PDB file of C-alpha atoms and ligand atoms in Angstrom:
ATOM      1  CA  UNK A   1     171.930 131.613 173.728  1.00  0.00           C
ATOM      2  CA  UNK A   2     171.822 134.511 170.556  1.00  0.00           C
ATOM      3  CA  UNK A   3     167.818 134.961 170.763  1.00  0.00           C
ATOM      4  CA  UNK A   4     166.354 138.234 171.283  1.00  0.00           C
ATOM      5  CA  UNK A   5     163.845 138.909 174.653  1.00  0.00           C
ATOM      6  CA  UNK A   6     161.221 141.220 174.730  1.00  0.00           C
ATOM      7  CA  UNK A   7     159.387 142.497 177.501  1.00  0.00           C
ATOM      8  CA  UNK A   8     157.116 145.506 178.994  1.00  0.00           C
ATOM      9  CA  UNK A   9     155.059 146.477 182.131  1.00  0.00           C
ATOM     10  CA  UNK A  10     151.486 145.931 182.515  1.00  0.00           C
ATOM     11  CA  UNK A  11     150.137 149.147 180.261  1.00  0.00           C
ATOM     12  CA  UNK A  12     152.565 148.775 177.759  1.00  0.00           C
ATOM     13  CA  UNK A  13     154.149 152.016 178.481  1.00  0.00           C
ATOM     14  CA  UNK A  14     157.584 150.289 178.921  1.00  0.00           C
ATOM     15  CA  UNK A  15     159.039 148.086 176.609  1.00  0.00           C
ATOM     16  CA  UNK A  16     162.464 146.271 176.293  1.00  0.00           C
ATOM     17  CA  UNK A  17     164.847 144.054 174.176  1.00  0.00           C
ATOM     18  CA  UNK A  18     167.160 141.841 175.665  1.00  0.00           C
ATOM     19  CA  UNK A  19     169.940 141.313 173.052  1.00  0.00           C
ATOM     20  CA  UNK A  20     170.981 138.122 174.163  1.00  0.00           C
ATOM     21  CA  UNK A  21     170.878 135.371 176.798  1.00  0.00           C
ATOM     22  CA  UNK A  22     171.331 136.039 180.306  1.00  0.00           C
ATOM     23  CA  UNK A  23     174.470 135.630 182.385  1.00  0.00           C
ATOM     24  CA  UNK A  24     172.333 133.437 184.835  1.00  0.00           C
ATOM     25  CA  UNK A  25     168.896 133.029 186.034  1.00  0.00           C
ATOM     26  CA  UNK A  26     167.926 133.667 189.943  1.00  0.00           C
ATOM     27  CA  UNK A  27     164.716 132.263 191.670  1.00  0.00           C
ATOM     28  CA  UNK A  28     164.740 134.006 195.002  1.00  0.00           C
ATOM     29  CA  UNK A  29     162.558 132.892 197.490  1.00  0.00           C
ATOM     30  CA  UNK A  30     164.148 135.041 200.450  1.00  0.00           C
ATOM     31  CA  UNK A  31     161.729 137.581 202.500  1.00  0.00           C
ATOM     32  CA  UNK A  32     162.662 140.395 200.974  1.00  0.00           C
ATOM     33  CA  UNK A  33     161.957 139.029 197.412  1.00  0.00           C
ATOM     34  CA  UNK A  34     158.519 137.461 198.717  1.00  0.00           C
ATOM     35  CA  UNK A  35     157.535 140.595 200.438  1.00  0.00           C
ATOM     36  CA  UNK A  36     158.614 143.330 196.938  1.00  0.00           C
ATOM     37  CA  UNK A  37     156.848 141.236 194.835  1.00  0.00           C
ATOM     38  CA  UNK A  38     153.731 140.073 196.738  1.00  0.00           C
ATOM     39  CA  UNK A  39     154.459 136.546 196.044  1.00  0.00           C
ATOM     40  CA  UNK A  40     155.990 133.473 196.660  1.00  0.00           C
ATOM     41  CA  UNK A  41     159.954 134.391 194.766  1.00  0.00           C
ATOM     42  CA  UNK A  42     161.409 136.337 192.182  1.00  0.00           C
ATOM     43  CA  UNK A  43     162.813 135.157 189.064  1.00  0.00           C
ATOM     44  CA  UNK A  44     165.945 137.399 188.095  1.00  0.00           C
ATOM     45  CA  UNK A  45     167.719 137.082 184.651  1.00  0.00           C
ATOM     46  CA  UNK A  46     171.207 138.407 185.303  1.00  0.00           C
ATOM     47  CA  UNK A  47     171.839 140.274 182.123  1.00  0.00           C
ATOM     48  CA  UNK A  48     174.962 143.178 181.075  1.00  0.00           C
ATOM     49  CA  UNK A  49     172.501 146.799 181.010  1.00  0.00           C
ATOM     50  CA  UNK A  50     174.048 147.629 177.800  1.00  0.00           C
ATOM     51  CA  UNK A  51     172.324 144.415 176.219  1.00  0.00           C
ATOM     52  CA  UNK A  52     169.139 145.978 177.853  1.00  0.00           C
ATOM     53  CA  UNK A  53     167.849 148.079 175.242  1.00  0.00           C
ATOM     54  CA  UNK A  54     164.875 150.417 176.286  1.00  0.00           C
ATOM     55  CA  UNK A  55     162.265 150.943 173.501  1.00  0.00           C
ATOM     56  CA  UNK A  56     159.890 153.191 175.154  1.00  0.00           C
ATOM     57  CA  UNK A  57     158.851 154.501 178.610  1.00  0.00           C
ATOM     58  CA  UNK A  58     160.696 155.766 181.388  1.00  0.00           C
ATOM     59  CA  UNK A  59     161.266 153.052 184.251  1.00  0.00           C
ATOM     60  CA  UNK A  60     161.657 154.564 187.409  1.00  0.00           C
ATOM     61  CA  UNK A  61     164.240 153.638 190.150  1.00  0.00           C
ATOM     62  CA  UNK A  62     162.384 152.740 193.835  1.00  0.00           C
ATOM     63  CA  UNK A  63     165.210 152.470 196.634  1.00  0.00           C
ATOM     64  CA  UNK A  64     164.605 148.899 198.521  1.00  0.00           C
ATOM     65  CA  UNK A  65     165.621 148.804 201.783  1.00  0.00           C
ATOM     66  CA  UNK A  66     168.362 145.349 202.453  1.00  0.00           C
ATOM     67  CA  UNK A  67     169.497 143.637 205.368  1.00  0.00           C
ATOM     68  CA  UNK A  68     173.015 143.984 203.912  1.00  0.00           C
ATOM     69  CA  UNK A  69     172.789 147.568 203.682  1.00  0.00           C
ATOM     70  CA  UNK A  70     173.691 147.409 200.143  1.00  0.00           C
ATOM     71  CA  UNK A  71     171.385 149.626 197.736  1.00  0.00           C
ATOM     72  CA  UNK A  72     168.709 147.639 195.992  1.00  0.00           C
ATOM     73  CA  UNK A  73     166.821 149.688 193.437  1.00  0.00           C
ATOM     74  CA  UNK A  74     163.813 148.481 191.340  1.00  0.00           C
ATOM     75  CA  UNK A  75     162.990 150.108 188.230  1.00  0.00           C
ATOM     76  CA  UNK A  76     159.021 150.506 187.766  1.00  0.00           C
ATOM     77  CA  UNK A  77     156.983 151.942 184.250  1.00  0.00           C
ATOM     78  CA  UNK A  78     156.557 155.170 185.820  1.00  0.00           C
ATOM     79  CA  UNK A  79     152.458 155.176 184.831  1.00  0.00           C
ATOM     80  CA  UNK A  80     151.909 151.567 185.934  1.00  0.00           C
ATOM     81  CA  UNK A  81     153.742 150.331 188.709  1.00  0.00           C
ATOM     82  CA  UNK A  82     155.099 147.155 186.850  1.00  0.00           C
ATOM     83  CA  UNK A  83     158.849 146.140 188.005  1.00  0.00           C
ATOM     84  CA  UNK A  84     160.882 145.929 185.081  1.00  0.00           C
ATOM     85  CA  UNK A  85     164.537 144.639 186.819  1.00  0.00           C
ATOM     86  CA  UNK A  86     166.452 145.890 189.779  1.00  0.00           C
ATOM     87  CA  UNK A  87     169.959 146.902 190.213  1.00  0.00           C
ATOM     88  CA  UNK A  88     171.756 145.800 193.153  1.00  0.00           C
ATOM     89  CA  UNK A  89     174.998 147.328 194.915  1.00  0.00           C
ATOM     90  CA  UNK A  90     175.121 150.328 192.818  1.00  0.00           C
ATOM     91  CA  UNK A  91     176.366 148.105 189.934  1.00  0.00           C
ATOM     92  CA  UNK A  92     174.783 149.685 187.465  1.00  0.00           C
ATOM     93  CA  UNK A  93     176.365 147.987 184.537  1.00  0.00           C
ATOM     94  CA  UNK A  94     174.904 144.790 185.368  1.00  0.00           C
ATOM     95  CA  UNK A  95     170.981 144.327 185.547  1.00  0.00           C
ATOM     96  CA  UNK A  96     168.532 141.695 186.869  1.00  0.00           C
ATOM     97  CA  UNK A  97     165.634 141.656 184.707  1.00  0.00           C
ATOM     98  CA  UNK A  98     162.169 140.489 185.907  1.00  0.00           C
ATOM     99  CA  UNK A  99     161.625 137.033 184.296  1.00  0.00           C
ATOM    100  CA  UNK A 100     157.564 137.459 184.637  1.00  0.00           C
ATOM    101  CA  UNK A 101     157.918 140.960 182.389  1.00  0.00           C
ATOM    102  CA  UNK A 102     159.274 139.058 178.982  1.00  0.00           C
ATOM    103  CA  UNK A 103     156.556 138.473 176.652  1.00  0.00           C
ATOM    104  CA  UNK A 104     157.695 135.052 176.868  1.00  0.00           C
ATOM    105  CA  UNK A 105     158.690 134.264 180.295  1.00  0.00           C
ATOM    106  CA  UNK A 106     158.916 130.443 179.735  1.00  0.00           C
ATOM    107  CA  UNK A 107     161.872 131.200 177.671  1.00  0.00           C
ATOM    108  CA  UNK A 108     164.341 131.969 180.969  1.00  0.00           C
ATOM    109  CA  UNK A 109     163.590 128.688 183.669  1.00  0.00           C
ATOM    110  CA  UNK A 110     165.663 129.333 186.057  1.00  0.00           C
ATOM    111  CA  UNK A 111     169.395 128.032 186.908  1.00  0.00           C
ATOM    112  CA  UNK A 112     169.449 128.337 190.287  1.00  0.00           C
ATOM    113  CA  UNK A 113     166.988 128.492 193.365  1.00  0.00           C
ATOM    114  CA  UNK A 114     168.427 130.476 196.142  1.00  0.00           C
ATOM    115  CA  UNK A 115     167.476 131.707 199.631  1.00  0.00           C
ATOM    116  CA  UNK A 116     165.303 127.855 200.009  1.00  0.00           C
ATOM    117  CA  UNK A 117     165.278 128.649 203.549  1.00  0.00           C
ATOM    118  CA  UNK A 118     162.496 130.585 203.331  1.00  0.00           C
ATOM    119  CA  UNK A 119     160.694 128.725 200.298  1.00  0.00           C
ATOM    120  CA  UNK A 120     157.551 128.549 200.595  1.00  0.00           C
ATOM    121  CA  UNK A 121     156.737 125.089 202.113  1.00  0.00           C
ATOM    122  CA  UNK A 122     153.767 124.384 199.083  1.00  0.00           C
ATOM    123  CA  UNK A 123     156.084 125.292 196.265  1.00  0.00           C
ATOM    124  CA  UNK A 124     158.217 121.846 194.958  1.00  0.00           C
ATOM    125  CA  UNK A 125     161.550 122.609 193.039  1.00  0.00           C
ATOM    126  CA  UNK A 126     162.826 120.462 190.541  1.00  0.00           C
ATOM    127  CA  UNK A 127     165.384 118.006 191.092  1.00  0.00           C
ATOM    128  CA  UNK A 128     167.817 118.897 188.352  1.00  0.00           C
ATOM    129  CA  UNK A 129     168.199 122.785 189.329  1.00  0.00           C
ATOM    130  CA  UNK A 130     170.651 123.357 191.802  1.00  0.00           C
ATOM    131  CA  UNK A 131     169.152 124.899 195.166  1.00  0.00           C
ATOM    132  CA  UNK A 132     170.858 126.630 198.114  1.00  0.00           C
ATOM    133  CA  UNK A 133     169.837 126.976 201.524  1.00  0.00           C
ATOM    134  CA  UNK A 134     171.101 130.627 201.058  1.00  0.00           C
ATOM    135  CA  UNK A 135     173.778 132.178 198.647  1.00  0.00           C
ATOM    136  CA  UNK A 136     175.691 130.336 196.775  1.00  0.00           C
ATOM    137  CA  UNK A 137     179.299 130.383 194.563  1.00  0.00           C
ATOM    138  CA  UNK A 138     178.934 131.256 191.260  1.00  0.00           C
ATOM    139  CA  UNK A 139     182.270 129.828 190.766  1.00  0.00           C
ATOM    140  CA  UNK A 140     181.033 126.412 191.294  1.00  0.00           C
ATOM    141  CA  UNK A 141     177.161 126.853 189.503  1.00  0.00           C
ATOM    142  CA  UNK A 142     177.984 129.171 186.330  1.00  0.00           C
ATOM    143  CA  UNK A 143     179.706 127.915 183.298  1.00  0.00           C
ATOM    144  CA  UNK A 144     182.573 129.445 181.937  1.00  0.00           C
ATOM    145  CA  UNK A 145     181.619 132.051 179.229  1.00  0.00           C
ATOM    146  CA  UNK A 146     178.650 133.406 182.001  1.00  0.00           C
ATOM    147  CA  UNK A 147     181.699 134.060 184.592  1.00  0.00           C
ATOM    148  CA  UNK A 148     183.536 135.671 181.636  1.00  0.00           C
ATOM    149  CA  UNK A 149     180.775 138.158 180.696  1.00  0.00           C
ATOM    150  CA  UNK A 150     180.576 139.004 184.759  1.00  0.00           C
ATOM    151  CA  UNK A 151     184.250 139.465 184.915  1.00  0.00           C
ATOM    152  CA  UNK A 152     184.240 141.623 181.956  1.00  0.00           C
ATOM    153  CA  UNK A 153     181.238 143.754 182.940  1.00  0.00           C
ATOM    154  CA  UNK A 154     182.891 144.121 186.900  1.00  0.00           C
ATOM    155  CA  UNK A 155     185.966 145.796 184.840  1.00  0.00           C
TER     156      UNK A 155
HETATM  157 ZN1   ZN B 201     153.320 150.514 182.553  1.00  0.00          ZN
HETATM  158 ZN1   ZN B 202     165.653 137.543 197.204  1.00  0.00          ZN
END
């Protein structure tokens, strides 16, 4: 995966480059993802923030509140309300951009369905994408090089 993603929020007011392939991609379909969004799951390409280049706007950070207790933050274009990606943990080397803001969302499917549990019981997941009741090991999902580029970005 070399290709290039763009993406923006709703107005246009925010736009962004991805500079290469995501780590991973996340469909969500827990509560909390359901309830931020207004829909049925999220779909969250894992991505290193400095391969998230920002070509114009000013996102703005929302504080989530978790179950975990963990920060979640979502970054919004500041005029429209659009979520951009999130940052989880107070990792903020490592973001999870919003699939449905890329001018081409069709290019990220996503690797992994997590949180099922609480799937939606109308929405049918393919067979050949691994699905978890609830988290899951990376270990055993990712390939190599993605667990590389997470270990790297950890420190
Ligand atoms: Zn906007
Ligand atoms: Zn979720």
């Amino acid at each position: 995966m070399s290709d290039v993603f763009n993406g923006g929020c709703a107005c246009g007011a925010v736009r962004y480059r991805m500079l290469s392939g995501p780590m991973f991609v996340h469909c969500c379909h827990c509560k909390d993802c359901q309830r931020q969004t207004g829909t049925a799951f999220v779909l969250n390409a894992m991505i290193e923030s400095d391969r998230v280049e920002l070509l114009s706007g000013e996102p703005r950070p929302f504080t989530m509140p978790t179950d975990s207790g963990r920060p979640h933050r979502v970054f919004r274009c500041a005029e429209c309300g659009t979520a951009v990606w999130s940052e989880y943990g107070g990792l903020t080397q490592l973001r999870f951009v919003r699939v449905g803001s890329l001018d081409e969302p069709a290019a990220l499917p996503p690797d992994v369905h997590i949180y099922t549990r609480s799937k939606l019981p109308w929405v049918t997941l393919p067979e050949q994408v691994p699905a978890f009741e609830a988290y899951y090991s990376s270990r055993d999902v990712w390939p190599a090089a993605s667990l590389e580029r997470r270990k790297a970005v950890m420190g």
